PDB file of C-alpha atoms in Angstrom:
ATOM      1  CA  ASP J  86    -102.559 -92.349 -84.574  1.00 62.00           C
ATOM      2  CA  SER J  87    -100.749 -91.543 -81.339  1.00 72.00           C
ATOM      3  CA  ASP J  88     -99.209 -94.064 -79.037  1.00 80.00           C
ATOM      4  CA  ASP J  89    -100.387 -92.242 -75.882  1.00 85.00           C
ATOM      5  CA  LYS J  90    -104.046 -92.099 -76.793  1.00 87.00           C
ATOM      6  CA  SER J  91    -105.244 -93.579 -73.527  1.00 87.00           C
ATOM      7  CA  GLU J  92    -103.274 -91.095 -71.420  1.00 89.00           C
ATOM      8  CA  VAL J  93    -104.621 -88.220 -73.475  1.00 87.00           C
ATOM      9  CA  VAL J  94    -108.183 -89.416 -73.005  1.00 87.00           C
ATOM     10  CA  LYS J  95    -107.671 -89.938 -69.243  1.00 88.00           C
ATOM     11  CA  ARG J  96    -106.120 -86.413 -68.953  1.00 89.00           C
ATOM     12  CA  ALA J  97    -109.037 -84.900 -70.834  1.00 87.00           C
ATOM     13  CA  LEU J  98    -111.661 -86.663 -68.671  1.00 88.00           C
ATOM     14  CA  GLU J  99    -109.748 -85.578 -65.524  1.00 90.00           C
ATOM     15  CA  GLY J 100    -109.712 -81.938 -66.749  1.00 89.00           C
ATOM     16  CA  ARG J 101    -113.431 -82.081 -67.530  1.00 87.00           C
ATOM     17  CA  ALA J 102    -114.176 -83.447 -64.073  1.00 88.00           C
ATOM     18  CA  LEU J 103    -112.112 -80.679 -62.408  1.00 89.00           C
ATOM     19  CA  ARG J 104    -114.164 -78.078 -64.412  1.00 88.00           C
ATOM     20  CA  GLY J 105    -117.295 -79.575 -62.831  1.00 88.00           C
ATOM     21  CA  LEU J 106    -118.541 -81.465 -65.872  1.00 87.00           C
ATOM     22  CA  PRO J 107    -119.248 -85.191 -65.436  1.00 87.00           C
ATOM     23  CA  SER J 108    -118.419 -87.403 -68.428  1.00 84.00           C
ATOM     24  CA  GLY J 109    -121.054 -89.559 -70.154  1.00 83.00           C
ATOM     25  CA  VAL J 110    -124.703 -89.191 -70.820  1.00 85.00           C
ATOM     26  CA  SER J 111    -126.591 -86.697 -68.632  1.00 87.00           C
ATOM     27  CA  LYS J 112    -128.864 -87.843 -65.831  1.00 89.00           C
ATOM     28  CA  VAL J 113    -132.625 -87.460 -65.767  1.00 91.00           C
ATOM     29  CA  GLY J 114    -133.321 -83.762 -65.075  1.00 90.00           C
ATOM     30  CA  PHE J 115    -130.380 -82.619 -67.227  1.00 91.00           C
ATOM     31  CA  LEU J 116    -129.716 -82.729 -70.995  1.00 89.00           C
ATOM     32  CA  ASN J 117    -126.515 -82.870 -73.031  1.00 86.00           C
ATOM     33  CA  ASP J 118    -125.831 -79.598 -74.854  1.00 85.00           C
ATOM     34  CA  THR J 119    -125.559 -80.532 -78.519  1.00 83.00           C
ATOM     35  CA  THR J 120    -124.628 -77.011 -79.581  1.00 86.00           C
ATOM     36  CA  GLU J 121    -120.970 -77.482 -78.493  1.00 81.00           C
ATOM     37  CA  GLU J 122    -118.519 -79.667 -80.345  1.00 81.00           C
ATOM     38  CA  LYS J 123    -117.993 -83.261 -79.140  1.00 78.00           C
ATOM     39  CA  GLY J 124    -115.690 -83.349 -76.099  1.00 72.00           C
ATOM     40  CA  ASN J 125    -116.638 -79.849 -74.910  1.00 77.00           C
ATOM     41  CA  ARG J 126    -120.312 -80.458 -74.406  1.00 81.00           C
ATOM     42  CA  LYS J 127    -121.816 -79.322 -71.124  1.00 86.00           C
ATOM     43  CA  TRP J 128    -125.011 -80.231 -69.417  1.00 89.00           C
ATOM     44  CA  THR J 129    -128.167 -77.987 -69.513  1.00 90.00           C
ATOM     45  CA  VAL J 130    -131.223 -78.081 -67.321  1.00 92.00           C
ATOM     46  CA  ASP J 131    -134.178 -80.121 -68.593  1.00 92.00           C
ATOM     47  CA  LYS J 132    -136.998 -77.705 -67.817  1.00 93.00           C
ATOM     48  CA  ILE J 133    -139.587 -80.478 -67.875  1.00 93.00           C
ATOM     49  CA  ARG J 134    -137.912 -83.226 -65.745  1.00 93.00           C
ATOM     50  CA  PHE J 135    -135.682 -81.214 -63.364  1.00 94.00           C
ATOM     51  CA  PRO J 136    -138.610 -79.783 -61.294  1.00 95.00           C
ATOM     52  CA  LEU J 137    -140.161 -83.281 -61.078  1.00 94.00           C
ATOM     53  CA  VAL J 138    -136.882 -84.819 -59.886  1.00 94.00           C
ATOM     54  CA  GLN J 139    -136.466 -82.050 -57.398  1.00 95.00           C
ATOM     55  CA  LYS J 140    -139.980 -82.628 -55.958  1.00 95.00           C
ATOM     56  CA  LEU J 141    -139.262 -86.398 -55.780  1.00 95.00           C
ATOM     57  CA  LEU J 142    -135.935 -85.925 -53.920  1.00 94.00           C
ATOM     58  CA  GLN J 143    -137.357 -83.292 -51.532  1.00 94.00           C
ATOM     59  CA  LYS J 144    -140.286 -85.587 -50.767  1.00 94.00           C
ATOM     60  CA  MET J 145    -137.902 -88.503 -50.049  1.00 93.00           C
ATOM     61  CA  ALA J 146    -135.697 -86.300 -47.762  1.00 92.00           C
ATOM     62  CA  THR J 147    -138.636 -85.859 -45.424  1.00 92.00           C
ATOM     63  CA  GLY J 148    -138.089 -89.465 -44.313  1.00 89.00           C
ATOM     64  CA  ARG J 149    -141.737 -90.531 -44.516  1.00 91.00           C
ATOM     65  CA  TYR J 150    -141.544 -92.508 -47.765  1.00 91.00           C
ATOM     66  CA  SER J 151    -139.900 -95.705 -49.034  1.00 90.00           C
ATOM     67  CA  PRO J 152    -138.279 -96.029 -52.442  1.00 91.00           C
ATOM     68  CA  ALA J 153    -141.283 -98.151 -53.606  1.00 92.00           C
ATOM     69  CA  GLN J 154    -143.653 -95.337 -52.562  1.00 93.00           C
ATOM     70  CA  MET J 155    -141.409 -92.794 -54.349  1.00 93.00           C
ATOM     71  CA  TYR J 156    -141.477 -95.003 -57.472  1.00 94.00           C
ATOM     72  CA  ARG J 157    -145.317 -95.059 -57.547  1.00 94.00           C
ATOM     73  CA  TYR J 158    -145.327 -91.297 -56.977  1.00 94.00           C
ATOM     74  CA  ALA J 159    -142.907 -90.613 -59.802  1.00 93.00           C
ATOM     75  CA  LYS J 160    -144.662 -92.990 -62.188  1.00 93.00           C
ATOM     76  CA  ASP J 161    -148.353 -92.269 -61.346  1.00 93.00           C
ATOM     77  CA  ASP J 162    -148.515 -88.736 -60.105  1.00 94.00           C
ATOM     78  CA  LEU J 163    -145.488 -86.950 -61.566  1.00 93.00           C
ATOM     79  CA  ARG J 164    -145.341 -89.091 -64.779  1.00 93.00           C
ATOM     80  CA  LEU J 165    -141.544 -88.895 -64.812  1.00 92.00           C
ATOM     81  CA  THR J 166    -140.010 -90.405 -67.906  1.00 92.00           C
ATOM     82  CA  THR J 167    -136.454 -90.969 -69.079  1.00 89.00           C
ATOM     83  CA  VAL J 168    -134.845 -88.625 -71.593  1.00 88.00           C
ATOM     84  CA  PRO J 169    -135.701 -89.666 -75.167  1.00 87.00           C
ATOM     85  CA  ARG J 170    -132.583 -90.488 -77.146  1.00 85.00           C
ATOM     86  CA  LYS J 171    -132.130 -91.849 -80.735  1.00 86.00           C
ATOM     87  CA  LYS J 172    -133.230 -95.417 -79.988  1.00 87.00           C
ATOM     88  CA  VAL J 173    -134.166 -95.566 -76.278  1.00 86.00           C
ATOM     89  CA  GLY J 174    -135.864 -93.465 -73.669  1.00 85.00           C
ATOM     90  CA  GLY J 175    -139.058 -91.506 -73.373  1.00 86.00           C
ATOM     91  CA  LYS J 176    -140.644 -94.237 -71.201  1.00 91.00           C
ATOM     92  CA  PRO J 177    -141.594 -94.169 -67.526  1.00 92.00           C
ATOM     93  CA  ILE J 178    -138.677 -94.712 -65.161  1.00 91.00           C
ATOM     94  CA  ALA J 179    -138.060 -98.230 -64.014  1.00 91.00           C
ATOM     95  CA  PHE J 180    -138.235 -99.320 -60.333  1.00 92.00           C
ATOM     96  CA  SER J 181    -134.544-100.277 -60.399  1.00 89.00           C
ATOM     97  CA  TYR J 182    -133.666 -96.825 -61.691  1.00 89.00           C
ATOM     98  CA  MET J 183    -135.312 -95.196 -58.683  1.00 91.00           C
ATOM     99  CA  TYR J 184    -132.478 -96.514 -56.482  1.00 89.00           C
ATOM    100  CA  ASN J 185    -129.926 -95.098 -58.948  1.00 90.00           C
ATOM    101  CA  LEU J 186    -131.698 -91.733 -58.870  1.00 92.00           C
ATOM    102  CA  LEU J 187    -131.827 -91.640 -55.112  1.00 92.00           C
ATOM    103  CA  ARG J 188    -128.229 -92.615 -54.705  1.00 91.00           C
ATOM    104  CA  ASP J 189    -126.793 -90.229 -57.298  1.00 91.00           C
ATOM    105  CA  PRO J 190    -124.911 -87.243 -55.741  1.00 92.00           C
ATOM    106  CA  ILE J 191    -125.223 -85.172 -58.897  1.00 93.00           C
ATOM    107  CA  PHE J 192    -128.466 -83.753 -57.694  1.00 93.00           C
ATOM    108  CA  ALA J 193    -126.725 -82.456 -54.533  1.00 92.00           C
ATOM    109  CA  GLY J 194    -124.050 -80.738 -56.542  1.00 91.00           C
ATOM    110  CA  PHE J 195    -121.092 -83.090 -56.523  1.00 92.00           C
ATOM    111  CA  PHE J 196    -119.843 -86.321 -58.104  1.00 92.00           C
ATOM    112  CA  PHE J 197    -116.924 -88.747 -57.921  1.00 91.00           C
ATOM    113  CA  HIS J 198    -114.332 -89.248 -60.611  1.00 90.00           C
ATOM    114  CA  ASN J 199    -111.660 -91.898 -60.029  1.00 88.00           C
ATOM    115  CA  GLY J 200    -112.468 -91.902 -56.324  1.00 86.00           C
ATOM    116  CA  LYS J 201    -112.048 -88.118 -55.956  1.00 89.00           C
ATOM    117  CA  ARG J 202    -114.846 -85.840 -55.156  1.00 91.00           C
ATOM    118  CA  CYS J 203    -115.534 -83.143 -57.727  1.00 91.00           C
ATOM    119  CA  GLU J 204    -117.991 -80.234 -57.473  1.00 92.00           C
ATOM    120  CA  LEU J 205    -120.638 -79.838 -60.141  1.00 91.00           C
ATOM    121  CA  ASP J 206    -120.542 -76.715 -62.326  1.00 89.00           C
ATOM    122  CA  LYS J 207    -121.908 -73.726 -60.545  1.00 90.00           C
ATOM    123  CA  ARG J 208    -124.225 -72.842 -63.470  1.00 90.00           C
ATOM    124  CA  LEU J 209    -126.238 -76.096 -62.913  1.00 91.00           C
ATOM    125  CA  PRO J 210    -128.839 -75.930 -60.113  1.00 92.00           C
ATOM    126  CA  ARG J 211    -128.979 -78.321 -57.165  1.00 93.00           C
ATOM    127  CA  ALA J 212    -132.073 -80.296 -56.677  1.00 93.00           C
ATOM    128  CA  ILE J 213    -131.378 -80.838 -52.947  1.00 94.00           C
ATOM    129  CA  THR J 214    -128.920 -79.823 -50.391  1.00 93.00           C
ATOM    130  CA  GLU J 215    -125.929 -81.958 -49.422  1.00 92.00           C
ATOM    131  CA  ASP J 216    -127.393 -82.552 -46.017  1.00 92.00           C
ATOM    132  CA  ASP J 217    -130.629 -83.857 -47.581  1.00 93.00           C
ATOM    133  CA  TYR J 218    -128.519 -86.078 -49.850  1.00 92.00           C
ATOM    134  CA  TRP J 219    -126.747 -87.688 -46.874  1.00 91.00           C
ATOM    135  CA  LYS J 220    -130.040 -88.008 -45.038  1.00 91.00           C
ATOM    136  CA  ILE J 221    -131.466 -90.048 -48.035  1.00 91.00           C
ATOM    137  CA  GLN J 222    -128.346 -92.206 -48.052  1.00 90.00           C
ATOM    138  CA  ALA J 223    -128.768 -92.997 -44.372  1.00 88.00           C
ATOM    139  CA  MET J 224    -132.419 -93.960 -44.972  1.00 89.00           C
ATOM    140  CA  LEU J 225    -131.467 -96.231 -47.916  1.00 88.00           C
ATOM    141  CA  GLY J 226    -128.695 -97.888 -45.890  1.00 81.00           C
ATOM    142  CA  SER J 227    -125.339 -98.988 -47.198  1.00 65.00           C
ATOM    143  CA  LYS J 228    -125.116-101.023 -50.340  1.00 61.00           C
ATOM    144  CA  GLY J 229    -123.238-104.275 -50.670  1.00 54.00           C
ATOM    145  CA  ARG J 230    -121.867-104.447 -47.163  1.00 56.00           C
ATOM    146  CA  PRO J 231    -122.847-107.647 -45.387  1.00 59.00           C
ATOM    147  CA  GLN J 232    -124.681-107.158 -42.160  1.00 58.00           C
ATOM    148  CA  PRO J 233    -124.017-109.592 -39.225  1.00 64.00           C
ATOM    149  CA  SER J 234    -127.055-111.747 -38.603  1.00 66.00           C
ATOM    150  CA  LYS J 235    -128.542-111.653 -35.103  1.00 69.00           C
ATOM    151  CA  HIS J 236    -130.258-114.780 -33.997  1.00 67.00           C
ATOM    152  CA  GLU J 237    -132.805-114.326 -31.178  1.00 68.00           C
ATOM    153  CA  GLY J 238    -133.021-117.320 -28.994  1.00 67.00           C
ATOM    154  CA  LEU J 239    -134.378-118.105 -25.544  1.00 66.00           C
ATOM    155  CA  TYR J 240    -130.900-118.429 -24.101  1.00 65.00           C
ATOM    156  CA  ASN J 241    -128.402-116.381 -26.076  1.00 67.00           C
ATOM    157  CA  HIS J 242    -125.567-116.776 -23.567  1.00 70.00           C
ATOM    158  CA  PHE J 243    -123.664-119.722 -22.213  1.00 75.00           C
ATOM    159  CA  LEU J 244    -125.431-121.818 -19.623  1.00 76.00           C
ATOM    160  CA  LEU J 245    -123.889-124.076 -17.032  1.00 80.00           C
ATOM    161  CA  CYS J 246    -125.056-127.733 -16.820  1.00 80.00           C
ATOM    162  CA  GLU J 247    -126.005-128.753 -13.275  1.00 82.00           C
ATOM    163  CA  LYS J 248    -124.768-132.345 -13.586  1.00 84.00           C
ATOM    164  CA  CYS J 249    -121.349-132.059 -15.385  1.00 84.00           C
ATOM    165  CA  LYS J 250    -120.734-128.278 -14.902  1.00 82.00           C
ATOM    166  CA  GLY J 251    -120.168-128.009 -18.658  1.00 81.00           C
ATOM    167  CA  HIS J 252    -120.941-124.937 -20.759  1.00 79.00           C
ATOM    168  CA  MET J 253    -123.986-125.037 -23.143  1.00 76.00           C
ATOM    169  CA  SER J 254    -124.791-122.598 -25.959  1.00 72.00           C
ATOM    170  CA  PRO J 255    -127.799-122.295 -28.233  1.00 70.00           C
ATOM    171  CA  ASP J 256    -127.636-124.152 -31.565  1.00 70.00           C
ATOM    172  CA  PHE J 257    -129.542-122.585 -34.440  1.00 70.00           C
ATOM    173  CA  LYS J 258    -130.727-124.650 -37.368  1.00 70.00           C
ATOM    174  CA  HIS J 259    -130.743-123.371 -40.939  1.00 73.00           C
ATOM    175  CA  GLN J 260    -132.998-124.914 -43.543  1.00 77.00           C
ATOM    176  CA  LEU J 261    -131.987-125.346 -47.189  1.00 78.00           C
ATOM    177  CA  ILE J 262    -134.455-126.024 -49.976  1.00 77.00           C
ATOM    178  CA  CYS J 263    -133.428-127.621 -53.300  1.00 78.00           C
ATOM    179  CA  PRO J 264    -134.626-125.400 -56.180  1.00 76.00           C
ATOM    180  CA  LYS J 265    -135.383-128.393 -58.436  1.00 79.00           C
ATOM    181  CA  CYS J 266    -137.188-130.914 -56.293  1.00 80.00           C
ATOM    182  CA  ARG J 267    -138.156-128.575 -53.383  1.00 78.00           C
ATOM    183  CA  PHE J 268    -136.686-131.099 -50.818  1.00 83.00           C
ATOM    184  CA  LYS J 269    -135.975-129.441 -47.500  1.00 80.00           C
ATOM    185  CA  PHE J 270    -133.160-130.315 -45.222  1.00 77.00           C
ATOM    186  CA  SER J 271    -131.305-128.709 -42.309  1.00 72.00           C
ATOM    187  CA  CYS J 272    -127.679-127.988 -42.292  1.00 65.00           C
TER     188      CYS J 272
END
């Protein structure tokens, strides 16, 4: 057993990423090549699922559909399923997975490893162009970044009191509801 095992593994994963091979289990539309020995396995194209994923992403890139509509299209019309593995898979994709599929840059031909952009192996086809990928990301919006709330009021700016010449501003009330007793109160 070596003392620098973690460094060796990190170096191997870095080299794999630089060769254009993402680590881990393949995404829907691709398969892990089991003919190679473990550690050198590449991805191959899933001839059944890749065209379906390509249709789905190209339809989303038109900008006329929501992720919920794309989920129904994938489930009902395309009958897109996950890749069957030993104990899991082979079932219709879940609604939550639709967002993962739409946000994954693998289908545009690149991926990120330790914060660095890596290009996907040239032998693997691209489902969409990079421009279409960024168009889909703009439609989905950013994830996890808080948006400032905008309160629309009758008077959104400071007003001047006629009697005391003091400044007034709108005051917005927020309502809280207790999850147990359903009691409502403002804060």
